[in-house]
């Protein structure tokens, strides 16, 4: 997904390329926060981490119930960017499901 987004002109990096493969989620979140990145994942632990810490960054995009077909995921996220970009800049969790996307501004549960 990171490679496909990069080819489309987005500044994307995979956790492996950042040297964080297999590292705890909080380390990935720390890197995203420091570099002003958005975490894109199917792992709901990132949303839970934001909720338990009441953090305001980084933004997270979660894919729920989606096939892990890269082309499908790229189409979904790129197609939604005009709608969600301001939320991502402000700090949000965006959950992209089969039939809709939900946006929740950060902090969660604070």
PDB file of C-alpha atoms in Angstrom:
ATOM      1  CA  UNK A   1       0.000   0.000   0.000  1.00  0.00           C
ATOM      2  CA  UNK A   2       2.826   2.412   0.863  1.00  0.00           C
ATOM      3  CA  UNK A   3       4.514   1.752  -2.482  1.00  0.00           C
ATOM      4  CA  UNK A   4       1.272   2.265  -4.401  1.00  0.00           C
ATOM      5  CA  UNK A   5       0.522   5.510  -2.560  1.00  0.00           C
ATOM      6  CA  UNK A   6       4.072   6.734  -3.181  1.00  0.00           C
ATOM      7  CA  UNK A   7       3.675   6.053  -6.912  1.00  0.00           C
ATOM      8  CA  UNK A   8       0.583   8.271  -6.805  1.00  0.00           C
ATOM      9  CA  UNK A   9       2.611  11.127  -5.335  1.00  0.00           C
ATOM     10  CA  UNK A  10       1.867  10.649  -1.622  1.00  0.00           C
ATOM     11  CA  UNK A  11       4.592  10.664   1.016  1.00  0.00           C
ATOM     12  CA  UNK A  12       4.147   7.133   2.373  1.00  0.00           C
ATOM     13  CA  UNK A  13       6.489   4.737   4.139  1.00  0.00           C
ATOM     14  CA  UNK A  14       6.010   1.147   5.276  1.00  0.00           C
ATOM     15  CA  UNK A  15       6.971   0.187   8.837  1.00  0.00           C
ATOM     16  CA  UNK A  16       9.585  -2.188   7.414  1.00  0.00           C
ATOM     17  CA  UNK A  17      11.298   0.670   5.565  1.00  0.00           C
ATOM     18  CA  UNK A  18      11.209   2.736   8.765  1.00  0.00           C
ATOM     19  CA  UNK A  19      12.952  -0.083  10.660  1.00  0.00           C
ATOM     20  CA  UNK A  20       9.889  -0.714  12.822  1.00  0.00           C
ATOM     21  CA  UNK A  21       8.644  -4.090  11.556  1.00  0.00           C
ATOM     22  CA  UNK A  22       7.610  -6.157  14.542  1.00  0.00           C
ATOM     23  CA  UNK A  23       8.042  -3.239  16.944  1.00  0.00           C
ATOM     24  CA  UNK A  24       5.332  -2.263  19.426  1.00  0.00           C
ATOM     25  CA  UNK A  25       2.461  -0.129  18.155  1.00  0.00           C
ATOM     26  CA  UNK A  26       3.430   2.773  20.422  1.00  0.00           C
ATOM     27  CA  UNK A  27       6.797   3.041  18.631  1.00  0.00           C
ATOM     28  CA  UNK A  28       5.034   3.220  15.274  1.00  0.00           C
ATOM     29  CA  UNK A  29       2.695   5.871  16.669  1.00  0.00           C
ATOM     30  CA  UNK A  30       5.662   7.846  18.047  1.00  0.00           C
ATOM     31  CA  UNK A  31       7.364   7.875  14.628  1.00  0.00           C
ATOM     32  CA  UNK A  32       4.123   8.947  12.923  1.00  0.00           C
ATOM     33  CA  UNK A  33       3.688  11.719  15.498  1.00  0.00           C
ATOM     34  CA  UNK A  34       7.276  12.981  15.108  1.00  0.00           C
ATOM     35  CA  UNK A  35       7.129  12.942  11.308  1.00  0.00           C
ATOM     36  CA  UNK A  36       3.566  14.216  10.950  1.00  0.00           C
ATOM     37  CA  UNK A  37       2.380  11.007   9.316  1.00  0.00           C
ATOM     38  CA  UNK A  38      -0.947   9.172   9.260  1.00  0.00           C
ATOM     39  CA  UNK A  39      -0.956   5.519  10.318  1.00  0.00           C
ATOM     40  CA  UNK A  40      -2.854   3.322   7.836  1.00  0.00           C
ATOM     41  CA  UNK A  41      -3.666  -0.171   9.051  1.00  0.00           C
ATOM     42  CA  UNK A  42      -6.233  -2.912   9.534  1.00  0.00           C
ATOM     43  CA  UNK A  43      -5.027  -3.322  13.145  1.00  0.00           C
ATOM     44  CA  UNK A  44      -7.590  -1.825  15.528  1.00  0.00           C
ATOM     45  CA  UNK A  45      -4.958  -1.671  18.280  1.00  0.00           C
ATOM     46  CA  UNK A  46      -3.926   1.735  16.919  1.00  0.00           C
ATOM     47  CA  UNK A  47      -7.383   3.165  17.588  1.00  0.00           C
ATOM     48  CA  UNK A  48      -7.417   1.612  21.056  1.00  0.00           C
ATOM     49  CA  UNK A  49      -4.007   3.132  21.790  1.00  0.00           C
ATOM     50  CA  UNK A  50      -5.317   6.574  20.846  1.00  0.00           C
ATOM     51  CA  UNK A  51      -8.370   6.091  23.051  1.00  0.00           C
ATOM     52  CA  UNK A  52      -6.445   4.926  26.111  1.00  0.00           C
ATOM     53  CA  UNK A  53      -3.837   7.695  25.865  1.00  0.00           C
ATOM     54  CA  UNK A  54      -6.290  10.474  24.856  1.00  0.00           C
ATOM     55  CA  UNK A  55      -3.732  11.491  22.232  1.00  0.00           C
ATOM     56  CA  UNK A  56      -4.497  14.151  19.646  1.00  0.00           C
ATOM     57  CA  UNK A  57      -2.003  12.785  17.093  1.00  0.00           C
ATOM     58  CA  UNK A  58      -1.229  10.927  14.923  1.00  0.00           C
ATOM     59  CA  UNK A  59      -4.276  10.393  12.783  1.00  0.00           C
ATOM     60  CA  UNK A  60      -5.114   6.784  11.953  1.00  0.00           C
ATOM     61  CA  UNK A  61      -6.967   5.257   9.006  1.00  0.00           C
ATOM     62  CA  UNK A  62      -8.343   1.806   9.793  1.00  0.00           C
ATOM     63  CA  UNK A  63      -9.643  -0.615   7.193  1.00  0.00           C
ATOM     64  CA  UNK A  64     -12.408  -2.835   8.603  1.00  0.00           C
ATOM     65  CA  UNK A  65     -13.935  -5.726   6.701  1.00  0.00           C
ATOM     66  CA  UNK A  66     -12.039  -4.915   3.532  1.00  0.00           C
ATOM     67  CA  UNK A  67     -10.266  -7.462   1.348  1.00  0.00           C
ATOM     68  CA  UNK A  68      -6.534  -6.904   1.637  1.00  0.00           C
ATOM     69  CA  UNK A  69      -6.236  -6.318  -2.102  1.00  0.00           C
ATOM     70  CA  UNK A  70      -3.838  -3.384  -2.522  1.00  0.00           C
ATOM     71  CA  UNK A  71      -5.626  -1.983  -5.566  1.00  0.00           C
ATOM     72  CA  UNK A  72      -8.934  -1.962  -3.661  1.00  0.00           C
ATOM     73  CA  UNK A  73      -7.379  -0.290  -0.611  1.00  0.00           C
ATOM     74  CA  UNK A  74      -5.656   2.355  -2.736  1.00  0.00           C
ATOM     75  CA  UNK A  75      -8.915   3.157  -4.538  1.00  0.00           C
ATOM     76  CA  UNK A  76     -10.765   3.448  -1.237  1.00  0.00           C
ATOM     77  CA  UNK A  77      -8.285   5.725   0.491  1.00  0.00           C
ATOM     78  CA  UNK A  78      -7.539   7.920  -2.521  1.00  0.00           C
ATOM     79  CA  UNK A  79     -11.247   8.214  -3.304  1.00  0.00           C
ATOM     80  CA  UNK A  80     -11.974   9.338   0.264  1.00  0.00           C
ATOM     81  CA  UNK A  81      -9.078  11.779   0.614  1.00  0.00           C
ATOM     82  CA  UNK A  82     -11.045  14.847  -0.501  1.00  0.00           C
ATOM     83  CA  UNK A  83     -13.605  14.120   2.254  1.00  0.00           C
ATOM     84  CA  UNK A  84     -11.225  13.173   5.069  1.00  0.00           C
ATOM     85  CA  UNK A  85      -8.056  15.184   4.432  1.00  0.00           C
ATOM     86  CA  UNK A  86      -9.006  18.088   6.730  1.00  0.00           C
ATOM     87  CA  UNK A  87      -9.915  15.626   9.495  1.00  0.00           C
ATOM     88  CA  UNK A  88      -6.602  13.828   9.113  1.00  0.00           C
ATOM     89  CA  UNK A  89      -4.714  17.135   9.388  1.00  0.00           C
ATOM     90  CA  UNK A  90      -6.696  18.066  12.502  1.00  0.00           C
ATOM     91  CA  UNK A  91      -6.284  14.656  14.176  1.00  0.00           C
ATOM     92  CA  UNK A  92      -8.795  11.866  13.640  1.00  0.00           C
ATOM     93  CA  UNK A  93      -9.470   8.182  13.394  1.00  0.00           C
ATOM     94  CA  UNK A  94     -11.087   7.264  10.090  1.00  0.00           C
ATOM     95  CA  UNK A  95     -12.611   3.801   9.913  1.00  0.00           C
ATOM     96  CA  UNK A  96     -13.242   2.648   6.361  1.00  0.00           C
ATOM     97  CA  UNK A  97     -15.770  -0.182   6.280  1.00  0.00           C
ATOM     98  CA  UNK A  98     -17.453  -2.075   3.499  1.00  0.00           C
ATOM     99  CA  UNK A  99     -20.207   0.458   2.973  1.00  0.00           C
ATOM    100  CA  UNK A 100     -19.097   3.673   4.665  1.00  0.00           C
ATOM    101  CA  UNK A 101     -16.354   5.635   6.347  1.00  0.00           C
ATOM    102  CA  UNK A 102     -16.654   7.009   9.884  1.00  0.00           C
ATOM    103  CA  UNK A 103     -14.583   9.911  11.155  1.00  0.00           C
ATOM    104  CA  UNK A 104     -13.924  10.502  14.822  1.00  0.00           C
ATOM    105  CA  UNK A 105     -11.901  13.537  15.835  1.00  0.00           C
ATOM    106  CA  UNK A 106      -9.160  13.184  18.420  1.00  0.00           C
ATOM    107  CA  UNK A 107      -8.861  12.943  21.341  1.00  0.00           C
ATOM    108  CA  UNK A 108     -11.121   9.957  21.889  1.00  0.00           C
ATOM    109  CA  UNK A 109     -12.705   9.460  25.277  1.00  0.00           C
ATOM    110  CA  UNK A 110     -11.035  12.492  26.783  1.00  0.00           C
TER     111      UNK A 110
END
